[in-house]
CSV table of C-alpha atoms in Angstrom, one decimal:
chain,number,residue,atom,x,y,z
T,499,UNK,CA,-13.5,13.2,-12.4
T,500,UNK,CA,-12.5,12.0,-9.3
T,501,UNK,CA,-11.3,14.3,-7.1
T,502,UNK,CA,-8.2,14.5,-6.6
T,503,UNK,CA,-6.8,15.7,-3.2
T,504,UNK,CA,-3.1,14.7,-3.2
T,505,UNK,CA,-0.2,18.0,-3.6
T,506,UNK,CA,-2.8,20.2,-2.6
T,507,UNK,CA,-0.2,23.2,-3.2
T,508,UNK,CA,0.7,22.2,-6.5
T,509,UNK,CA,4.3,24.7,-6.8
T,510,UNK,CA,4.4,27.1,-10.4
T,511,UNK,CA,7.1,25.7,-13.3
T,512,UNK,CA,10.7,28.1,-12.5
T,513,UNK,CA,10.8,31.4,-14.3
T,514,UNK,CA,13.6,30.3,-16.3
T,515,UNK,CA,10.8,27.5,-17.7
T,516,UNK,CA,9.0,28.3,-20.1
T,517,UNK,CA,6.6,26.7,-22.5
T,518,UNK,CA,8.6,25.3,-25.0
T,519,UNK,CA,10.8,24.3,-21.6
T,520,UNK,CA,8.3,22.3,-20.8
T,521,UNK,CA,6.4,21.0,-23.4
T,522,UNK,CA,9.6,19.3,-23.8
T,523,UNK,CA,10.4,18.0,-20.8
T,524,UNK,CA,7.4,16.7,-20.5
T,525,UNK,CA,7.5,14.7,-24.3
T,526,UNK,CA,10.5,13.2,-22.5
T,527,UNK,CA,9.4,12.0,-19.6
T,528,UNK,CA,6.3,10.3,-21.1
T,529,UNK,CA,8.7,9.0,-23.7
T,530,UNK,CA,10.8,7.8,-20.7
T,531,UNK,CA,7.2,6.4,-18.8
T,532,UNK,CA,6.6,4.8,-21.3
T,533,UNK,CA,10.0,3.0,-23.1
T,534,UNK,CA,12.9,4.3,-20.6
T,535,UNK,CA,14.9,4.7,-23.6
T,536,UNK,CA,16.6,7.5,-24.2
T,537,UNK,CA,14.8,10.2,-25.7
T,538,UNK,CA,16.1,12.3,-28.7
T,539,UNK,CA,16.1,15.8,-31.0
T,540,UNK,CA,14.2,14.3,-34.2
T,541,UNK,CA,12.1,11.9,-32.3
T,542,UNK,CA,11.2,15.0,-30.6
T,543,UNK,CA,10.4,17.1,-33.7
T,544,UNK,CA,7.9,14.9,-35.0
T,545,UNK,CA,6.1,14.5,-31.6
T,546,UNK,CA,5.3,17.4,-30.5
T,547,UNK,CA,3.1,20.1,-31.0
T,548,UNK,CA,4.7,23.3,-31.1
T,549,UNK,CA,6.8,23.8,-34.8
T,550,UNK,CA,10.5,23.5,-34.0
T,551,UNK,CA,13.4,21.9,-35.8
T,552,UNK,CA,15.6,20.3,-34.3
T,553,UNK,CA,18.2,22.0,-32.9
T,554,UNK,CA,16.6,24.1,-31.7
T,555,UNK,CA,15.6,21.6,-29.5
T,556,UNK,CA,19.0,20.8,-29.2
T,557,UNK,CA,19.3,23.8,-27.6
T,558,UNK,CA,16.4,23.5,-25.6
T,559,UNK,CA,17.4,20.1,-23.8
T,560,UNK,CA,20.9,21.4,-24.0
T,561,UNK,CA,19.5,23.8,-21.2
T,562,UNK,CA,17.5,20.8,-19.7
T,563,UNK,CA,20.2,19.3,-18.7
T,564,UNK,CA,22.7,21.8,-17.5
T,565,UNK,CA,19.1,22.4,-15.2
T,566,UNK,CA,19.9,19.7,-13.8
T,567,UNK,CA,16.7,18.2,-15.7
T,568,UNK,CA,18.1,16.0,-18.4
T,569,UNK,CA,20.9,13.9,-18.5
T,570,UNK,CA,22.8,11.5,-21.4
T,571,UNK,CA,23.1,7.9,-20.2
T,572,UNK,CA,25.7,7.2,-23.4
T,573,UNK,CA,26.4,9.0,-25.9
T,574,UNK,CA,24.6,9.7,-28.5
T,575,UNK,CA,22.4,12.6,-28.5
T,576,UNK,CA,19.1,11.7,-26.0
T,577,UNK,CA,18.5,11.8,-23.5
T,578,UNK,CA,16.4,10.9,-19.9
T,579,UNK,CA,14.7,12.7,-17.3
T,580,UNK,CA,16.9,12.6,-14.0
T,581,UNK,CA,14.8,12.3,-10.6
T,582,UNK,CA,14.8,16.5,-10.3
T,583,UNK,CA,13.6,16.0,-13.4
T,584,UNK,CA,10.8,13.8,-13.4
T,585,UNK,CA,9.6,15.9,-9.8
T,586,UNK,CA,9.1,19.2,-11.4
T,587,UNK,CA,7.4,16.4,-13.9
T,588,UNK,CA,5.1,16.0,-11.1
T,589,UNK,CA,4.7,19.0,-9.2
T,590,UNK,CA,4.0,21.2,-12.3
T,591,UNK,CA,3.2,19.2,-15.4
T,592,UNK,CA,1.3,15.9,-14.1
T,593,UNK,CA,-1.6,15.3,-16.2
T,594,UNK,CA,-3.9,13.4,-13.4
T,595,UNK,CA,-5.7,10.6,-15.4
T,596,UNK,CA,-9.3,9.3,-13.9
T,597,UNK,CA,-10.9,6.2,-13.2
T,598,UNK,CA,-14.2,4.6,-15.3
T,599,UNK,CA,-17.4,3.9,-13.5
T,600,UNK,CA,-16.2,-0.3,-14.0
T,601,UNK,CA,-12.8,0.6,-13.5
T,602,UNK,CA,-14.3,1.7,-9.7
T,603,UNK,CA,-17.1,-1.4,-9.6
T,604,UNK,CA,-14.1,-3.2,-10.4
T,605,UNK,CA,-11.7,-2.3,-7.9
T,606,UNK,CA,-14.4,-2.6,-5.6
T,607,UNK,CA,-15.5,-5.4,-6.4
T,608,UNK,CA,-11.5,-6.9,-6.0
T,609,UNK,CA,-12.0,-5.8,-2.3
T,610,UNK,CA,-15.4,-7.0,-1.2
T,611,UNK,CA,-15.0,-8.9,2.2
T,612,UNK,CA,-17.9,-10.9,2.2
T,613,UNK,CA,-16.8,-14.5,3.6
T,614,UNK,CA,-13.4,-14.1,4.0
T,615,UNK,CA,-10.7,-12.6,6.2
T,616,UNK,CA,-9.3,-9.7,6.6
T,617,UNK,CA,-5.5,-10.7,6.3
T,618,UNK,CA,-7.0,-12.5,2.8
T,619,UNK,CA,-8.3,-9.3,1.1
T,620,UNK,CA,-5.3,-7.2,1.8
T,621,UNK,CA,-3.7,-9.4,0.2
T,622,UNK,CA,-5.6,-9.6,-2.7
T,623,UNK,CA,-5.9,-5.7,-2.4
T,624,UNK,CA,-1.7,-5.6,-2.5
T,625,UNK,CA,-2.1,-7.4,-5.3
T,626,UNK,CA,-4.8,-5.7,-7.8
T,627,UNK,CA,-2.4,-2.4,-7.2
T,628,UNK,CA,0.8,-4.6,-8.0
T,629,UNK,CA,-1.5,-5.6,-11.3
T,630,UNK,CA,-2.9,-2.6,-12.2
T,631,UNK,CA,0.3,-0.4,-12.1
T,632,UNK,CA,2.7,-2.9,-13.2
T,633,UNK,CA,4.7,-1.9,-9.6
T,634,UNK,CA,5.1,-3.9,-5.8
T,635,UNK,CA,1.6,-2.8,-3.9
T,636,UNK,CA,2.0,-2.2,-0.9
T,637,UNK,CA,-1.4,-2.4,1.9
T,638,UNK,CA,-0.3,-1.2,5.8
T,639,UNK,CA,-2.6,-1.9,7.9
T,640,UNK,CA,-1.8,-0.9,12.2
T,641,UNK,CA,-3.0,-2.8,15.1
T,642,UNK,CA,-6.4,-2.3,15.5
T,643,UNK,CA,-8.4,-3.8,18.0
T,644,UNK,CA,-12.1,-3.1,17.6
T,645,UNK,CA,-15.0,-4.8,19.3
T,646,UNK,CA,-15.7,-8.2,18.3
T,647,UNK,CA,-19.0,-9.8,17.8
T,648,UNK,CA,-18.3,-13.6,17.8
T,649,UNK,CA,-15.8,-15.7,18.6
T,650,UNK,CA,-15.7,-19.6,18.0
T,651,UNK,CA,-13.8,-22.8,18.2
T,652,UNK,CA,-14.4,-25.2,14.8
T,653,UNK,CA,-12.7,-28.6,15.7
T,654,UNK,CA,-10.5,-29.7,12.7
T,655,UNK,CA,-9.0,-33.1,13.5
T,656,UNK,CA,-5.8,-34.2,14.2
T,657,UNK,CA,-5.8,-32.4,17.9
T,658,UNK,CA,-6.3,-28.8,15.9
T,659,UNK,CA,-9.0,-26.2,15.7
T,660,UNK,CA,-10.1,-23.4,14.4
T,661,UNK,CA,-10.8,-19.9,15.9
T,662,UNK,CA,-13.2,-18.2,14.2
T,663,UNK,CA,-13.2,-13.9,15.0
T,664,UNK,CA,-15.9,-12.1,13.8
T,665,UNK,CA,-15.6,-7.9,14.2
T,666,UNK,CA,-18.3,-5.4,15.3
T,667,UNK,CA,-17.4,-4.3,11.7
T,668,UNK,CA,-18.4,-7.7,9.7
T,669,UNK,CA,-15.0,-8.4,9.4
T,670,UNK,CA,-13.5,-12.5,9.8
T,671,UNK,CA,-11.0,-13.2,11.0
T,672,UNK,CA,-9.3,-16.8,11.6
T,673,UNK,CA,-6.7,-18.9,13.3
T,674,UNK,CA,-5.6,-22.6,14.0
T,675,UNK,CA,-4.4,-23.5,17.4
T,676,UNK,CA,-2.9,-27.1,18.4
T,677,UNK,CA,-6.1,-28.4,21.1
T,678,UNK,CA,-5.4,-31.0,24.2
T,679,UNK,CA,-5.5,-34.6,22.9
T,680,UNK,CA,-8.9,-36.2,22.7
T,681,UNK,CA,-10.5,-33.1,23.5
T,682,UNK,CA,-13.9,-34.0,23.0
T,683,UNK,CA,-15.9,-31.8,21.7
T,684,UNK,CA,-17.8,-30.6,24.2
T,685,UNK,CA,-15.2,-28.5,25.3
T,686,UNK,CA,-15.1,-26.1,21.7
T,687,UNK,CA,-18.3,-25.3,22.2
T,688,UNK,CA,-18.3,-24.9,25.7
T,689,UNK,CA,-15.1,-22.1,25.4
T,690,UNK,CA,-16.5,-20.6,22.6
T,691,UNK,CA,-19.8,-19.6,25.2
T,692,UNK,CA,-18.2,-19.1,27.9
T,693,UNK,CA,-16.3,-15.8,26.4
T,694,UNK,CA,-19.4,-15.3,23.5
T,695,UNK,CA,-21.0,-14.3,27.0
T,696,UNK,CA,-18.5,-11.6,28.1
T,697,UNK,CA,-18.0,-9.6,24.2
T,698,UNK,CA,-20.6,-7.7,25.5
T,699,UNK,CA,-18.8,-3.6,24.9
T,700,UNK,CA,-15.7,-5.3,24.3
T,701,UNK,CA,-13.1,-5.2,22.5
T,702,UNK,CA,-10.4,-8.1,22.6
T,703,UNK,CA,-8.0,-6.2,24.0
T,704,UNK,CA,-10.4,-5.4,27.0
T,705,UNK,CA,-11.6,-9.7,26.5
T,706,UNK,CA,-8.4,-11.0,27.1
T,707,UNK,CA,-8.1,-8.7,30.5
T,708,UNK,CA,-10.4,-9.2,31.7
T,709,UNK,CA,-11.1,-13.8,30.9
T,710,UNK,CA,-7.5,-13.4,32.4
T,711,UNK,CA,-8.3,-11.8,35.4
T,712,UNK,CA,-11.6,-14.0,35.9
T,713,UNK,CA,-9.4,-17.3,35.5
T,714,UNK,CA,-6.7,-16.2,37.9
T,715,UNK,CA,-9.4,-15.4,40.6
T,716,UNK,CA,-10.9,-18.2,39.4
T,717,UNK,CA,-14.0,-17.2,39.1
T,718,UNK,CA,-14.9,-19.2,36.0
T,719,UNK,CA,-16.9,-22.0,35.5
T,720,UNK,CA,-14.9,-23.6,33.1
T,721,UNK,CA,-13.8,-27.2,33.0
T,722,UNK,CA,-10.1,-27.7,32.6
T,723,UNK,CA,-9.9,-28.3,29.2
T,724,UNK,CA,-12.4,-26.0,28.0
T,725,UNK,CA,-9.7,-23.4,29.5
T,726,UNK,CA,-7.0,-24.3,27.9
T,727,UNK,CA,-8.4,-23.7,24.4
T,728,UNK,CA,-10.1,-20.1,26.4
T,729,UNK,CA,-6.4,-19.2,26.3
T,730,UNK,CA,-4.7,-20.9,23.3
T,731,UNK,CA,-7.2,-19.6,21.3
T,732,UNK,CA,-6.7,-16.1,22.9
T,733,UNK,CA,-3.3,-16.1,22.9
T,734,UNK,CA,-3.3,-16.2,19.2
T,735,UNK,CA,-4.0,-12.2,18.8
T,736,UNK,CA,-1.5,-12.0,21.8
T,737,UNK,CA,0.6,-8.6,20.4
T,738,UNK,CA,0.2,-9.1,17.3
T,739,UNK,CA,-3.0,-6.5,17.4
T,740,UNK,CA,-5.5,-8.0,15.1
T,741,UNK,CA,-5.1,-6.8,10.9
T,742,UNK,CA,-1.6,-5.3,11.7
T,743,UNK,CA,0.2,-5.8,8.4
T,744,UNK,CA,2.4,-4.9,6.6
T,745,UNK,CA,1.5,-7.0,3.2
T,746,UNK,CA,3.9,-6.1,-0.7
T,747,UNK,CA,2.0,-8.4,-3.3
T,748,UNK,CA,4.3,-8.2,-6.8
T,749,UNK,CA,8.0,-7.7,-5.9
T,750,UNK,CA,9.2,-9.4,-9.0
T,751,UNK,CA,8.1,-6.6,-11.1
T,752,UNK,CA,10.5,-4.6,-9.2
T,753,UNK,CA,13.9,-6.3,-11.4
T,754,UNK,CA,11.7,-6.7,-14.4
T,755,UNK,CA,14.5,-4.3,-16.3
T,756,UNK,CA,17.5,-4.8,-13.7
T,757,UNK,CA,20.3,-6.7,-15.2
T,758,UNK,CA,23.1,-4.6,-13.7
T,759,UNK,CA,24.4,-7.3,-10.1
T,760,UNK,CA,24.7,-3.2,-7.8
T,761,UNK,CA,21.3,-3.0,-9.3
T,762,UNK,CA,19.7,-5.8,-8.0
T,763,UNK,CA,21.3,-5.6,-5.0
T,764,UNK,CA,20.4,-2.6,-4.2
T,765,UNK,CA,16.7,-3.0,-4.6
T,766,UNK,CA,17.2,-7.0,-2.2
T,767,UNK,CA,18.3,-3.8,0.0
T,768,UNK,CA,14.8,-2.3,-0.9
T,769,UNK,CA,13.0,-6.4,0.1
T,770,UNK,CA,15.2,-6.7,3.0
T,771,UNK,CA,13.6,-3.3,4.1
T,772,UNK,CA,10.2,-3.9,3.9
T,773,UNK,CA,9.5,-6.6,5.8
T,774,UNK,CA,10.8,-3.8,9.3
T,775,UNK,CA,8.5,-3.1,11.4
T,776,UNK,CA,10.4,0.4,11.6
T,777,UNK,CA,9.3,0.4,7.7
T,778,UNK,CA,5.9,0.1,8.9
T,779,UNK,CA,5.5,2.6,11.0
T,780,UNK,CA,7.4,5.4,8.5
T,781,UNK,CA,5.1,4.5,6.4
T,782,UNK,CA,2.2,5.6,8.5
T,783,UNK,CA,3.9,8.6,8.5
T,784,UNK,CA,4.0,9.9,6.1
T,785,UNK,CA,0.3,8.6,4.9
T,786,UNK,CA,-0.1,10.8,8.1
T,787,UNK,CA,1.4,14.1,6.8
T,788,UNK,CA,-0.8,14.2,4.2
T,789,UNK,CA,-4.3,14.6,3.3
T,790,UNK,CA,-4.8,12.2,0.0
T,791,UNK,CA,-2.1,10.8,-2.4
T,792,UNK,CA,2.5,11.7,-2.2
T,793,UNK,CA,5.0,11.2,-4.2
T,794,UNK,CA,8.2,9.7,-3.0
T,795,UNK,CA,10.4,10.1,-6.4
T,796,UNK,CA,14.3,8.6,-4.6
T,797,UNK,CA,15.2,8.7,-1.4
T,798,UNK,CA,12.5,11.8,-0.8
T,799,UNK,CA,10.6,9.6,1.3
T,800,UNK,CA,13.7,8.6,4.1
T,801,UNK,CA,12.4,5.0,3.6
T,802,UNK,CA,14.9,3.3,2.4
T,803,UNK,CA,17.4,5.5,0.3
T,804,UNK,CA,17.0,4.2,-3.2
T,805,UNK,CA,17.6,5.6,-5.9
T,806,UNK,CA,15.6,4.9,-9.2
T,807,UNK,CA,12.9,4.1,-6.9
T,808,UNK,CA,9.4,6.4,-6.8
T,809,UNK,CA,6.6,5.6,-3.9
T,810,UNK,CA,3.0,6.6,-5.1
T,811,UNK,CA,1.8,6.0,-0.7
T,812,UNK,CA,-2.1,7.0,0.7
T,813,UNK,CA,-3.4,7.7,3.7
T,814,UNK,CA,-6.7,4.8,4.1
T,815,UNK,CA,-9.0,7.3,6.9
T,816,UNK,CA,-12.4,5.7,8.0
T,817,UNK,CA,-15.5,7.6,8.0
T,818,UNK,CA,-13.8,9.2,10.9
T,819,UNK,CA,-11.4,10.2,9.3
T,820,UNK,CA,-8.9,8.7,11.3
T,821,UNK,CA,-6.8,6.8,9.2
T,822,UNK,CA,-6.6,3.0,9.9
T,823,UNK,CA,-4.4,2.3,7.3
T,824,UNK,CA,-1.8,3.2,3.5
T,825,UNK,CA,-1.7,2.1,0.4
T,826,UNK,CA,0.8,2.4,-2.2
T,827,UNK,CA,2.7,1.4,-4.3
T,828,UNK,CA,6.4,1.0,-4.8
T,829,UNK,CA,8.3,1.1,-8.5
T,830,UNK,CA,10.5,2.2,-10.9
T,831,UNK,CA,10.8,6.1,-12.0
T,832,UNK,CA,9.3,5.3,-15.4
T,833,UNK,CA,5.9,4.1,-12.8
T,834,UNK,CA,2.8,5.8,-15.2
T,835,UNK,CA,2.1,8.2,-12.0
T,836,UNK,CA,-0.9,9.5,-13.4
T,837,UNK,CA,-2.0,6.1,-14.1
T,838,UNK,CA,-1.2,5.1,-10.9
T,839,UNK,CA,-2.5,8.6,-8.5
T,840,UNK,CA,-6.2,7.8,-8.5
T,841,UNK,CA,-5.8,3.9,-8.5
T,842,UNK,CA,-4.0,4.4,-5.2
T,843,UNK,CA,-5.9,7.3,-4.5
T,844,UNK,CA,-10.2,5.9,-5.0
T,845,UNK,CA,-8.9,2.6,-3.6
T,846,UNK,CA,-7.7,3.5,0.0
T,847,UNK,CA,-10.7,5.5,0.1
T,848,UNK,CA,-13.0,2.0,-0.4
T,849,UNK,CA,-9.5,0.4,2.0
T,850,UNK,CA,-9.9,3.4,4.6
T,851,UNK,CA,-13.9,1.7,4.9
T,852,UNK,CA,-13.2,-1.8,4.6
T,853,UNK,CA,-10.8,-1.4,7.9
T,854,UNK,CA,-12.6,1.7,9.0
């Protein structure tokens, strides 16, 4: 079974929560995750491994309700877990699932970056997380300024060119730039040769600074057109950095069971918040505070201030154990925690090596 580093210190259950109460709470939460419907005492009496009567179960449910772990959504006898009850379940009652070898291979293959840009690979990772979790998938790659291996300019026609940047780690990124009308192919070749001759041991930022200084001192052998291509090509990454992005896929899954107008408005606010730079920085902060997967229920993360939503997030670490990103999902509080945790954990490890 995959080692899960999340929640390394699992708190013990409160003394008032005996084995019988714990079994009932666990069953209610698991039914809630599966169906989203309130669970009544008669249903529990048929499903619990303990020989308890409906009357006894109702008494325990009343105690759990008084403790703030369950609530009745309406006047029926059924109960649902509160966010406090979900937190207790996650911390003390949750049984993690595990990934099969086939599932690991599937994840590895879906994130195979050969022949693809880093952005496309990360977008696929986010979409994969969304599909496996039935929630919104998040992949955060902070700005990176690793060493550059090769730069090439490819004519596209119609006064455009493709800038191909290959990192020392093998990652490929592409940008399309505008070129002066009638630019000869030789100018693109000259621009690429000029930059590649200066790449050794330099990151993109260092290369940009070196080229800027050289051009300012008129020490280049480039003609005017080629110099313009160089400046434009390097400028496509200015202020952005390589891979500095938060990619979210599957947002519509957060609206799957939402019917109330007020709830739709709340989810829309969450969407808007996901698009801010502040959210990216806060996600990294949350990831850095943990060695593995962390689970936030409702407003616990301090990131969204939204009830009814849970977030599972893990840091992506490279071989030097440095955090190079964050992986996670956001979904309704009835997401399948036991299933999602190992998926997020393993994906974070794969992405960590990818971004390393």
